[in-house]
Tab-separated table of C-alpha atoms and ligand atoms in Angstrom:
chain	number	residue	atom	x	y	z
A	1	MET	CA	-6.369	23.714	30.877
A	2	LEU	CA	-4.282	24.321	27.760
A	3	ARG	CA	-4.400	27.398	25.643
A	4	PHE	CA	-3.634	28.785	22.229
A	5	ALA	CA	-2.938	32.509	22.508
A	6	PRO	CA	-2.770	34.169	19.098
A	7	SER	CA	-2.310	37.887	18.612
A	8	PRO	CA	-4.746	39.272	16.035
A	9	THR	CA	-1.925	41.181	14.386
A	10	GLY	CA	-1.460	39.289	11.129
A	11	ASP	CA	-2.254	36.230	9.071
A	12	MET	CA	-2.053	32.885	10.779
A	13	HIS	CA	1.101	31.091	9.705
A	14	ILE	CA	1.927	27.434	9.959
A	15	GLY	CA	4.023	27.984	13.085
A	16	ASN	CA	0.940	29.340	14.881
A	17	LEU	CA	-1.223	26.558	13.556
A	18	ARG	CA	1.275	23.962	14.727
A	19	VAL	CA	1.192	25.452	18.226
A	20	ALA	CA	-2.621	25.332	18.172
A	21	ILE	CA	-2.618	21.698	17.020
A	22	PHE	CA	-0.208	20.527	19.711
A	23	ASN	CA	-2.111	22.342	22.455
A	24	TYR	CA	-5.344	20.817	21.213
A	25	ILE	CA	-3.904	17.303	21.058
A	26	VAL	CA	-2.352	17.468	24.512
A	27	ALA	CA	-5.569	18.906	25.971
A	28	LYS	CA	-7.477	15.914	24.574
A	29	GLN	CA	-4.831	13.481	25.808
A	30	LYS	CA	-4.932	14.892	29.321
A	31	GLY	CA	-8.697	15.281	29.340
A	32	GLU	CA	-8.316	19.020	29.930
A	33	LYS	CA	-10.035	21.979	28.326
A	34	PHE	CA	-8.664	23.834	25.302
A	35	LEU	CA	-8.875	27.607	25.604
A	36	VAL	CA	-8.330	30.123	22.837
A	37	ARG	CA	-7.157	33.443	24.190
A	38	ILE	CA	-6.995	36.303	21.734
A	39	GLU	CA	-4.112	38.495	22.894
A	40	ASP	CA	-5.486	41.819	21.804
A	41	THR	CA	-4.135	44.286	24.350
A	42	ASP	CA	-1.770	45.964	21.889
A	43	LYS	CA	-4.443	48.015	20.168
A	44	GLU	CA	-2.064	49.624	17.702
A	45	ARG	CA	-0.872	46.339	16.278
A	46	ASN	CA	-4.289	44.659	16.128
A	47	ILE	CA	-5.761	44.234	12.677
A	48	GLU	CA	-9.523	44.445	12.387
A	49	GLY	CA	-11.100	41.057	11.714
A	50	LYS	CA	-7.990	38.917	12.282
A	51	ASP	CA	-9.467	37.490	15.492
A	52	LYS	CA	-12.514	36.175	13.628
A	53	GLU	CA	-10.319	34.869	10.840
A	54	ILE	CA	-8.232	32.880	13.322
A	55	LEU	CA	-11.370	31.413	14.916
A	56	VAL	CA	-12.780	30.424	11.527
A	57	LEU	CA	-9.502	28.721	10.609
A	58	LEU	CA	-9.384	26.804	13.891
A	59	GLU	CA	-12.913	25.588	13.257
A	60	LEU	CA	-11.987	24.561	9.718
A	61	PHE	CA	-9.070	22.532	11.027
A	62	GLY	CA	-11.288	20.838	13.584
A	63	LEU	CA	-9.514	22.447	16.550
A	64	LYS	CA	-12.645	23.334	18.424
A	65	PRO	CA	-12.001	25.472	21.505
A	66	ASP	CA	-13.925	24.815	24.708
A	67	SER	CA	-13.945	28.554	25.226
A	68	VAL	CA	-12.699	31.738	23.634
A	69	VAL	CA	-11.616	34.767	25.636
A	70	TYR	CA	-10.259	38.173	24.718
A	71	GLN	CA	-7.336	39.276	26.830
A	72	SER	CA	-8.454	42.918	26.801
A	73	ALA	CA	-11.475	41.899	28.898
A	74	ASN	CA	-9.074	41.274	31.782
A	75	ILE	CA	-7.156	44.534	31.721
A	76	HIS	CA	-8.756	45.726	34.954
A	77	ILE	CA	-7.447	42.572	36.669
A	78	HIS	CA	-3.970	43.122	35.239
A	79	GLN	CA	-4.065	46.665	36.591
A	80	GLN	CA	-5.251	45.532	40.014
A	81	LEU	CA	-2.469	42.999	40.232
A	82	ALA	CA	0.130	45.548	39.145
A	83	LYS	CA	-1.113	47.692	42.003
A	84	ARG	CA	-0.824	44.767	44.368
A	85	LEU	CA	2.814	44.330	43.329
A	86	LEU	CA	3.381	48.008	44.040
A	87	ASP	CA	1.752	47.700	47.460
A	88	THR	CA	3.899	44.710	48.340
A	89	LYS	CA	7.030	46.496	47.070
A	90	LYS	CA	7.578	43.916	44.364
A	91	ALA	CA	7.211	46.620	41.726
A	92	PHE	CA	7.940	50.319	41.480
A	93	LEU	CA	6.884	53.391	39.550
A	94	CYS	CA	9.383	54.372	36.905
A	95	PHE	CA	9.400	57.983	35.733
A	96	CYS	CA	12.328	57.632	33.358
A	97	ASP	CA	11.919	59.563	30.197
A	98	GLU	CA	11.077	57.383	27.183
A	99	GLU	CA	13.621	59.165	25.030
A	100	GLU	CA	16.295	58.627	27.643
A	101	ILE	CA	15.527	54.881	27.760
A	102	LYS	CA	15.580	54.740	23.980
A	103	LYS	CA	19.057	56.267	23.939
A	104	GLU	CA	20.288	53.788	26.521
A	105	ARG	CA	18.899	50.969	24.407
A	106	GLU	CA	20.664	52.258	21.321
A	107	LYS	CA	23.919	52.653	23.201
A	108	ALA	CA	23.679	49.065	24.447
A	109	LYS	CA	23.068	47.920	20.898
A	110	GLU	CA	26.086	49.814	19.609
A	111	GLU	CA	28.218	48.294	22.335
A	112	LYS	CA	26.783	44.870	21.499
A	113	ARG	CA	25.527	44.167	24.992
A	114	PRO	CA	21.940	43.444	26.041
A	115	TYR	CA	20.036	46.466	27.328
A	116	ARG	CA	19.188	46.408	31.013
A	117	TYR	CA	17.242	48.985	32.960
A	118	SER	CA	19.554	51.320	34.879
A	119	GLY	CA	17.619	50.867	38.112
A	120	LYS	CA	17.293	54.622	38.494
A	121	CYS	CA	13.716	54.672	39.831
A	122	ALA	CA	13.912	51.449	41.858
A	123	ASN	CA	14.810	53.218	45.070
A	124	LEU	CA	13.075	56.584	44.888
A	125	SER	CA	11.922	57.909	48.239
A	126	LEU	CA	8.232	58.328	48.942
A	127	LYS	CA	8.747	62.064	48.777
A	128	GLU	CA	10.389	61.912	45.354
A	129	VAL	CA	7.572	59.731	44.056
A	130	GLU	CA	4.923	62.082	45.422
A	131	GLU	CA	6.600	65.089	43.841
A	132	LYS	CA	6.723	63.465	40.450
A	133	LEU	CA	3.115	62.345	40.686
A	134	GLU	CA	2.095	65.832	41.643
A	135	ALA	CA	4.020	67.256	38.710
A	136	LYS	CA	2.149	64.744	36.527
A	137	VAL	CA	5.324	63.123	35.210
A	138	PRO	CA	4.192	60.108	33.175
A	139	PHE	CA	5.218	56.765	34.605
A	140	VAL	CA	5.269	53.053	33.896
A	141	ILE	CA	5.270	50.233	36.410
A	142	ARG	CA	8.283	47.951	36.525
A	143	ILE	CA	8.538	44.710	38.397
A	144	LYS	CA	11.680	44.413	40.531
A	145	LYS	CA	14.107	41.867	39.183
A	146	PRO	CA	14.217	38.572	41.072
A	147	LYS	CA	16.600	38.043	43.970
A	148	SER	CA	17.756	34.656	42.777
A	149	ASP	CA	17.950	32.639	39.557
A	150	ILE	CA	14.758	31.579	37.820
A	151	GLU	CA	14.930	27.925	36.872
A	152	PHE	CA	12.571	25.778	34.896
A	153	SER	CA	12.568	22.566	32.964
A	154	ASP	CA	11.198	22.672	29.448
A	155	GLU	CA	9.347	19.530	28.346
A	156	ILE	CA	11.177	19.511	25.025
A	157	LYS	CA	14.354	21.481	25.494
A	158	GLY	CA	15.409	20.504	29.008
A	159	ASP	CA	16.631	22.633	31.924
A	160	PHE	CA	17.082	26.393	31.923
A	161	LYS	CA	18.426	28.868	34.414
A	162	PHE	CA	18.178	32.667	34.085
A	163	SER	CA	20.012	35.081	36.360
A	164	PRO	CA	18.298	38.142	37.905
A	165	PHE	CA	20.374	40.269	35.537
A	166	GLU	CA	18.894	38.447	32.549
A	167	VAL	CA	15.337	38.772	33.849
A	168	ASP	CA	15.825	42.473	34.674
A	169	SER	CA	13.379	44.985	36.191
A	170	PHE	CA	11.055	45.097	33.217
A	171	VAL	CA	7.900	47.069	32.481
A	172	ILE	CA	4.610	45.401	33.402
A	173	LEU	CA	2.212	48.321	32.917
A	174	ARG	CA	2.673	51.034	30.304
A	175	SER	CA	2.064	54.729	30.947
A	176	ASN	CA	-1.411	54.430	29.372
A	177	GLY	CA	-2.340	51.712	31.870
A	178	VAL	CA	-2.110	48.857	29.340
A	179	PRO	CA	-0.283	45.743	30.538
A	180	THR	CA	2.722	44.506	28.576
A	181	TYR	CA	2.547	41.154	26.810
A	182	ASN	CA	4.546	39.365	29.500
A	183	PHE	CA	2.398	40.687	32.328
A	184	ALA	CA	-0.979	40.014	30.722
A	185	CYS	CA	0.127	36.587	29.558
A	186	ALA	CA	1.605	35.520	32.910
A	187	ILE	CA	-1.516	36.585	34.786
A	188	ASP	CA	-3.978	35.042	32.375
A	189	ASP	CA	-2.128	31.736	32.439
A	190	MET	CA	-2.605	31.853	36.194
A	191	LEU	CA	-6.251	33.002	36.092
A	192	TYR	CA	-7.272	30.236	33.698
A	193	ASP	CA	-5.301	27.605	35.576
A	194	ILE	CA	-3.121	26.673	32.618
A	195	SER	CA	-1.213	23.463	33.320
A	196	LEU	CA	1.144	23.453	30.338
A	197	VAL	CA	2.108	26.188	27.913
A	198	ILE	CA	3.077	24.954	24.463
A	199	ARG	CA	4.405	27.734	22.252
A	200	GLY	CA	7.146	28.646	19.820
A	201	GLU	CA	10.736	28.816	21.007
A	202	ASP	CA	10.855	32.515	20.172
A	203	HIS	CA	9.091	32.928	23.530
A	204	LEU	CA	11.724	31.079	25.527
A	205	SER	CA	13.291	34.258	26.919
A	206	ASN	CA	9.843	35.446	28.070
A	207	THR	CA	9.316	32.383	30.220
A	208	PRO	CA	11.557	33.382	33.182
A	209	LYS	CA	9.875	36.805	33.175
A	210	GLN	CA	6.429	35.237	33.304
A	211	ILE	CA	7.452	32.836	36.037
A	212	HIS	CA	8.942	35.741	37.990
A	213	ILE	CA	5.665	37.691	37.706
A	214	ARG	CA	3.667	34.831	39.167
A	215	ASN	CA	6.267	34.172	41.851
A	216	SER	CA	6.036	37.832	42.854
A	217	LEU	CA	2.262	37.518	43.102
A	218	GLY	CA	2.653	34.480	45.327
A	219	TYR	CA	1.188	31.991	42.835
A	220	ASP	CA	2.912	28.748	43.615
A	221	LYS	CA	1.213	26.251	41.336
A	222	GLU	CA	3.670	25.135	38.691
A	223	ILE	CA	2.926	25.826	35.051
A	224	LYS	CA	4.936	23.586	32.761
A	225	TYR	CA	6.420	24.770	29.484
A	226	ALA	CA	7.178	23.204	26.130
A	227	HIS	CA	8.843	25.391	23.527
A	228	LEU	CA	8.637	24.122	19.971
A	229	PRO	CA	11.694	24.360	17.734
A	230	ILE	CA	11.371	26.822	14.891
A	231	ILE	CA	10.403	25.842	11.373
A	232	LEU	CA	13.005	26.439	8.681
A	233	ASN	CA	12.330	26.994	5.014
A	234	GLU	CA	13.692	24.695	2.331
A	235	LYS	CA	16.929	26.663	2.236
A	236	GLY	CA	17.477	26.095	5.953
A	237	LYS	CA	16.649	29.662	7.003
A	238	LYS	CA	13.952	30.635	9.498
A	239	LEU	CA	10.616	30.439	7.716
A	240	SER	CA	9.519	34.018	7.407
A	241	LYS	CA	5.895	34.960	7.935
A	242	ARG	CA	5.974	36.566	4.528
A	243	GLU	CA	6.859	33.401	2.652
A	244	ASN	CA	3.881	32.081	0.769
A	245	HIS	CA	3.783	28.590	2.095
A	246	ALA	CA	4.098	29.868	5.636
A	247	SER	CA	0.609	31.287	5.327
A	248	VAL	CA	-2.225	28.970	6.226
A	249	LYS	CA	-4.604	30.899	3.985
A	250	TRP	CA	-2.260	30.507	1.035
A	251	LEU	CA	-1.941	26.758	1.519
A	252	LEU	CA	-5.726	26.420	1.623
A	253	GLU	CA	-6.143	28.575	-1.457
A	254	GLU	CA	-3.598	26.417	-3.239
A	255	GLY	CA	-5.832	23.437	-2.570
A	256	PHE	CA	-4.120	21.709	0.311
A	257	MET	CA	-6.645	19.952	2.511
A	258	PRO	CA	-6.863	20.946	6.188
A	259	GLU	CA	-6.412	17.252	7.049
A	260	ALA	CA	-3.181	17.102	5.047
A	261	ILE	CA	-1.819	20.317	6.547
A	262	ILE	CA	-2.565	19.058	10.058
A	263	ASN	CA	-1.007	15.695	9.285
A	264	TYR	CA	2.074	17.421	7.901
A	265	LEU	CA	2.516	19.784	10.838
A	266	ILE	CA	2.234	16.943	13.344
A	267	LEU	CA	4.754	14.902	11.401
A	268	LEU	CA	7.181	17.801	11.118
A	269	GLY	CA	10.058	17.216	13.524
A	270	ASN	CA	8.656	13.881	14.651
A	271	SER	CA	9.233	10.337	13.594
A	272	PHE	CA	6.320	7.945	13.830
A	273	GLU	CA	5.793	4.483	12.409
A	274	ARG	CA	3.066	5.823	10.179
A	275	GLU	CA	3.074	8.926	8.077
A	276	VAL	CA	-0.538	9.313	7.044
A	277	PHE	CA	-3.041	9.927	9.818
A	278	THR	CA	-5.872	12.115	11.027
A	279	LEU	CA	-5.943	14.472	14.001
A	280	ASP	CA	-8.003	11.979	16.005
A	281	GLU	CA	-5.531	9.223	15.242
A	282	ALA	CA	-2.624	11.450	16.276
A	283	ILE	CA	-4.257	11.963	19.672
A	284	GLU	CA	-3.754	8.232	20.220
A	285	PHE	CA	0.005	8.126	19.652
A	286	PHE	CA	1.460	11.636	19.708
A	287	ASP	CA	4.065	12.249	22.404
A	288	LEU	CA	5.061	15.859	22.987
A	289	LYS	CA	8.221	14.836	24.820
A	290	LYS	CA	9.537	13.033	21.776
A	291	ILE	CA	9.552	16.042	19.483
A	292	SER	CA	12.961	16.661	18.028
A	293	LYS	CA	14.878	19.524	19.657
A	294	ALA	CA	16.356	20.450	16.292
A	295	PRO	CA	14.635	22.943	14.015
A	296	ALA	CA	12.224	21.324	11.593
A	297	LYS	CA	12.573	21.918	7.876
A	298	PHE	CA	9.513	22.670	5.804
A	299	ASP	CA	9.217	20.297	2.873
A	300	ILE	CA	6.484	21.094	0.389
A	301	GLU	CA	7.019	17.781	-1.429
A	302	LYS	CA	6.087	15.884	1.700
A	303	LEU	CA	3.007	18.043	2.105
A	304	LYS	CA	2.041	17.299	-1.498
A	305	PHE	CA	2.419	13.580	-0.876
A	306	LEU	CA	0.184	13.787	2.195
A	307	ASN	CA	-2.322	15.907	0.319
A	308	LYS	CA	-2.663	13.237	-2.348
A	309	GLU	CA	-3.140	10.621	0.346
A	310	HIS	CA	-5.864	12.631	2.063
A	311	MET	CA	-7.546	13.432	-1.244
A	312	LYS	CA	-7.805	9.677	-1.853
A	313	ARG	CA	-9.742	9.388	1.381
A	314	ILE	CA	-12.487	11.777	0.267
A	315	LYS	CA	-15.496	9.517	-0.200
A	316	ASN	CA	-17.678	11.803	-2.220
A	317	ILE	CA	-15.484	14.133	-4.173
A	318	SER	CA	-18.270	15.853	-6.137
A	319	LYS	CA	-20.041	16.728	-2.922
A	320	TYR	CA	-16.792	17.797	-1.288
A	321	LEU	CA	-16.008	20.191	-4.106
A	322	GLY	CA	-19.595	21.298	-4.557
A	323	TYR	CA	-20.270	19.776	-7.990
A	324	ASP	CA	-23.208	17.765	-9.315
A	325	LYS	CA	-22.977	14.100	-8.377
A	326	ARG	CA	-23.149	12.903	-11.970
A	327	TYR	CA	-19.563	14.133	-12.325
A	328	GLU	CA	-18.299	11.961	-9.477
A	329	GLU	CA	-16.427	9.524	-11.713
A	330	LEU	CA	-14.810	12.220	-13.829
A	331	LEU	CA	-13.686	14.054	-10.709
A	332	ARG	CA	-12.151	10.829	-9.442
A	333	ILE	CA	-10.162	10.498	-12.643
A	334	PHE	CA	-8.876	14.038	-12.214
A	335	ARG	CA	-8.114	13.414	-8.564
A	336	ASP	CA	-5.864	10.495	-9.447
A	337	GLU	CA	-3.658	12.759	-11.507
A	338	SER	CA	-3.710	15.846	-9.267
A	339	VAL	CA	-1.766	16.946	-6.230
A	340	THR	CA	-4.168	19.576	-4.910
A	341	LEU	CA	-7.882	20.290	-4.801
A	342	LYS	CA	-7.212	23.393	-6.866
A	343	GLU	CA	-5.734	21.270	-9.618
A	344	ILE	CA	-8.788	19.003	-9.668
A	345	LYS	CA	-11.084	22.010	-9.872
A	346	GLU	CA	-9.065	23.625	-12.639
A	347	LYS	CA	-9.153	20.438	-14.678
A	348	PHE	CA	-12.858	20.010	-14.116
A	349	ASP	CA	-13.760	23.622	-14.854
A	350	ALA	CA	-11.787	23.476	-18.088
A	351	VAL	CA	-14.152	20.748	-19.326
A	352	PHE	CA	-16.924	23.306	-19.617
A	353	LYS	CA	-14.940	25.976	-21.422
A	354	ARG	CA	-14.442	26.562	-25.142
A	355	ALA	CA	-11.282	25.079	-26.604
A	356	GLU	CA	-8.809	27.769	-27.519
A	357	ASP	CA	-5.805	25.870	-28.737
A	358	ASP	CA	-5.377	26.185	-32.513
A	359	GLU	CA	-3.076	23.265	-33.259
A	360	PHE	CA	-5.866	20.755	-33.840
A	361	LYS	CA	-8.716	23.125	-34.458
A	362	LYS	CA	-9.617	21.589	-37.809
A	363	GLU	CA	-9.444	18.045	-36.462
A	364	ARG	CA	-11.606	19.035	-33.527
A	365	GLU	CA	-14.286	20.340	-35.866
A	366	ILE	CA	-14.289	17.119	-37.872
A	367	LEU	CA	-14.493	14.966	-34.758
A	368	LYS	CA	-17.131	17.176	-33.211
A	369	LYS	CA	-19.382	16.810	-36.214
A	370	GLU	CA	-18.933	13.044	-36.325
A	371	ILE	CA	-19.704	12.650	-32.633
A	372	LEU	CA	-22.677	14.978	-32.519
A	373	GLU	CA	-24.316	13.548	-35.621
A	374	ASN	CA	-24.337	9.945	-34.481
A	375	GLU	CA	-25.781	8.010	-31.583
A	376	LEU	CA	-23.285	7.300	-28.830
A	377	GLU	CA	-24.198	3.738	-28.108
A	378	GLU	CA	-21.078	1.685	-28.554
A	379	GLU	CA	-18.291	0.821	-26.167
A	380	TYR	CA	-15.053	2.760	-26.562
A	381	ASP	CA	-13.305	0.317	-28.909
A	382	GLU	CA	-16.122	0.335	-31.458
A	383	PHE	CA	-16.555	4.054	-31.038
A	384	LYS	CA	-12.866	4.584	-31.798
A	385	LYS	CA	-12.989	2.344	-34.831
A	386	ARG	CA	-16.023	4.054	-36.250
A	387	VAL	CA	-14.798	7.600	-35.651
A	388	MET	CA	-11.354	6.865	-37.043
A	389	LYS	CA	-12.876	5.289	-40.119
A	390	ASN	CA	-15.398	8.045	-40.816
A	391	THR	CA	-12.997	10.920	-40.186
A	392	SER	CA	-9.814	9.328	-41.567
A	393	LEU	CA	-7.954	10.762	-38.586
A	394	LYS	CA	-5.416	8.661	-36.762
A	395	GLY	CA	-2.496	8.722	-34.327
A	396	LYS	CA	-1.730	12.047	-32.691
A	397	ARG	CA	-4.190	13.818	-34.996
A	398	PHE	CA	-6.952	11.647	-33.610
A	399	PHE	CA	-6.107	11.306	-29.925
A	400	MET	CA	-5.042	14.819	-29.127
A	401	PRO	CA	-8.054	16.648	-30.554
A	402	LEU	CA	-10.329	13.965	-29.145
A	403	ARG	CA	-8.950	14.460	-25.661
A	404	GLU	CA	-9.368	18.179	-26.178
A	405	LEU	CA	-12.988	17.630	-27.070
A	406	LEU	CA	-13.492	15.566	-23.968
A	407	ILE	CA	-11.606	17.503	-21.316
A	408	ASN	CA	-10.039	20.501	-23.057
A	409	GLN	CA	-6.517	19.156	-22.553
A	410	LYS	CA	-4.162	17.536	-25.029
A	411	HIS	CA	-2.542	15.367	-22.402
A	412	GLY	CA	-3.953	13.709	-19.359
A	413	ALA	CA	-6.223	10.869	-18.403
A	414	GLU	CA	-6.824	7.802	-20.587
A	415	ILE	CA	-9.367	8.568	-23.288
A	416	LYS	CA	-10.942	5.193	-22.775
A	417	ASP	CA	-11.710	5.950	-19.133
A	418	LEU	CA	-12.892	9.446	-19.940
A	419	TYR	CA	-15.193	8.202	-22.685
A	420	LYS	CA	-16.741	5.602	-20.449
A	421	THR	CA	-17.279	8.030	-17.605
A	422	MET	CA	-18.449	10.961	-19.673
A	423	LYS	CA	-20.707	9.109	-22.095
A	424	PRO	CA	-23.991	10.213	-20.487
A	425	TYR	CA	-23.116	13.891	-20.878
A	426	LEU	CA	-20.458	13.781	-23.567
A	427	LYS	CA	-22.513	15.445	-26.303
A	428	GLU	CA	-23.471	18.242	-23.965
A	429	VAL	CA	-19.795	18.919	-23.223
A	430	ILE	CA	-18.719	18.690	-26.836
A	431	LYS	CA	-21.416	21.070	-28.052
A	432	GLY	CA	-19.896	23.822	-25.963
A	433	ARG	CA	-16.393	23.164	-27.183
B	501	LIG	N1	0.380	36.169	21.606
B	501	LIG	C1	1.605	35.460	21.606
B	501	LIG	C2	1.973	35.113	20.180
B	501	LIG	O1	1.118	35.111	19.318
B	501	LIG	C3	1.404	34.196	22.434
B	501	LIG	C4	2.575	33.672	23.084
B	501	LIG	C5	2.189	32.629	24.111
B	501	LIG	O2	1.703	31.578	23.703
B	501	LIG	O3	2.405	32.889	25.285
B	501	LIG	O4	3.100	34.857	19.877
């Protein structure tokens, strides 16, 4: 089984979505299930409704999970297993004062060395432990650091080796009984029989800790790992979650199609023979092992190109955008000159608004009268001849106000095409201008 494990602590960004896509694709390729696990144990950081939002987005992108689980439902198992580690002496109770630990952390930071637990409570006698428990001193549970190096081979990044010092005796259960991220994650990956974990490279340093947890529990089935290189912004810096185009919601609101976003995120950091494809097509040729190890740079121009390509593939654009089918042809004209769905909609909606530009107001009135007072039977060329003759308007003073009458824009699509397409409802549109 593969899994996507989002925390409901913020908006979904493209890095998360990319992780979800790759897990989904590999699950399909291997014929395994795709699990979505909402990592909601950190109650203070959870944001109400974000879990549902993530699920709705996954559905929208066609990344249908075989099952959805909430990590908090397993807390009792995490607690039981922490107890088992205590019983088998693989973990210990730590009564160190939080403030004291905080100071040690700060000191380590000042001295520019990584913080490591002092080991103070690792070897308390049974008597000392009993006394502290009796005195109700709050405690956390720490796993004992490993006795030898933790090694693993990452599917993308190659071989890694972490020393016991690097892994450290870290906290697995907080004083309120809530498991830490590493503990809950390591156990759930084991409980759901995860075969391969694909996630962002910011989690690389968690991997030896998670492997150590399972080793300590005696789980000996190997879980493979693939850590995806980070995504950089156009300036070459790490794409921050706060940047607009990092937000999936923002991209959708801007009118990028889910198909184009998916296509783009699969392409990012890869090189394939073809650039334009669907998720189903990618399942046929995608190879996780061939992803570039180097950070991938976000390129909005490429996304725009793909968006145009995917917009071309929409068979029924009026239906897709929720407009009456008699506007199909006009919407197609707008599509040809737009980069996003939002642009098409803005152009189309403008057609039904009053013209506000004053430059050719007078000319518009003259043309309006001429068009409304006569039958619209002729082809464009005769129409043009007649209207030019009867209004004595020509050149810019004819074409610009005419286009404004048609679509409320001075520049844009060919008037000839617009006229032909809009003829059946042209008078209706012009009346409202
Ligand atoms: N909840 C973690 C995150 O959103 C998941 C990390 C993982 O995939 O193990 O970053």
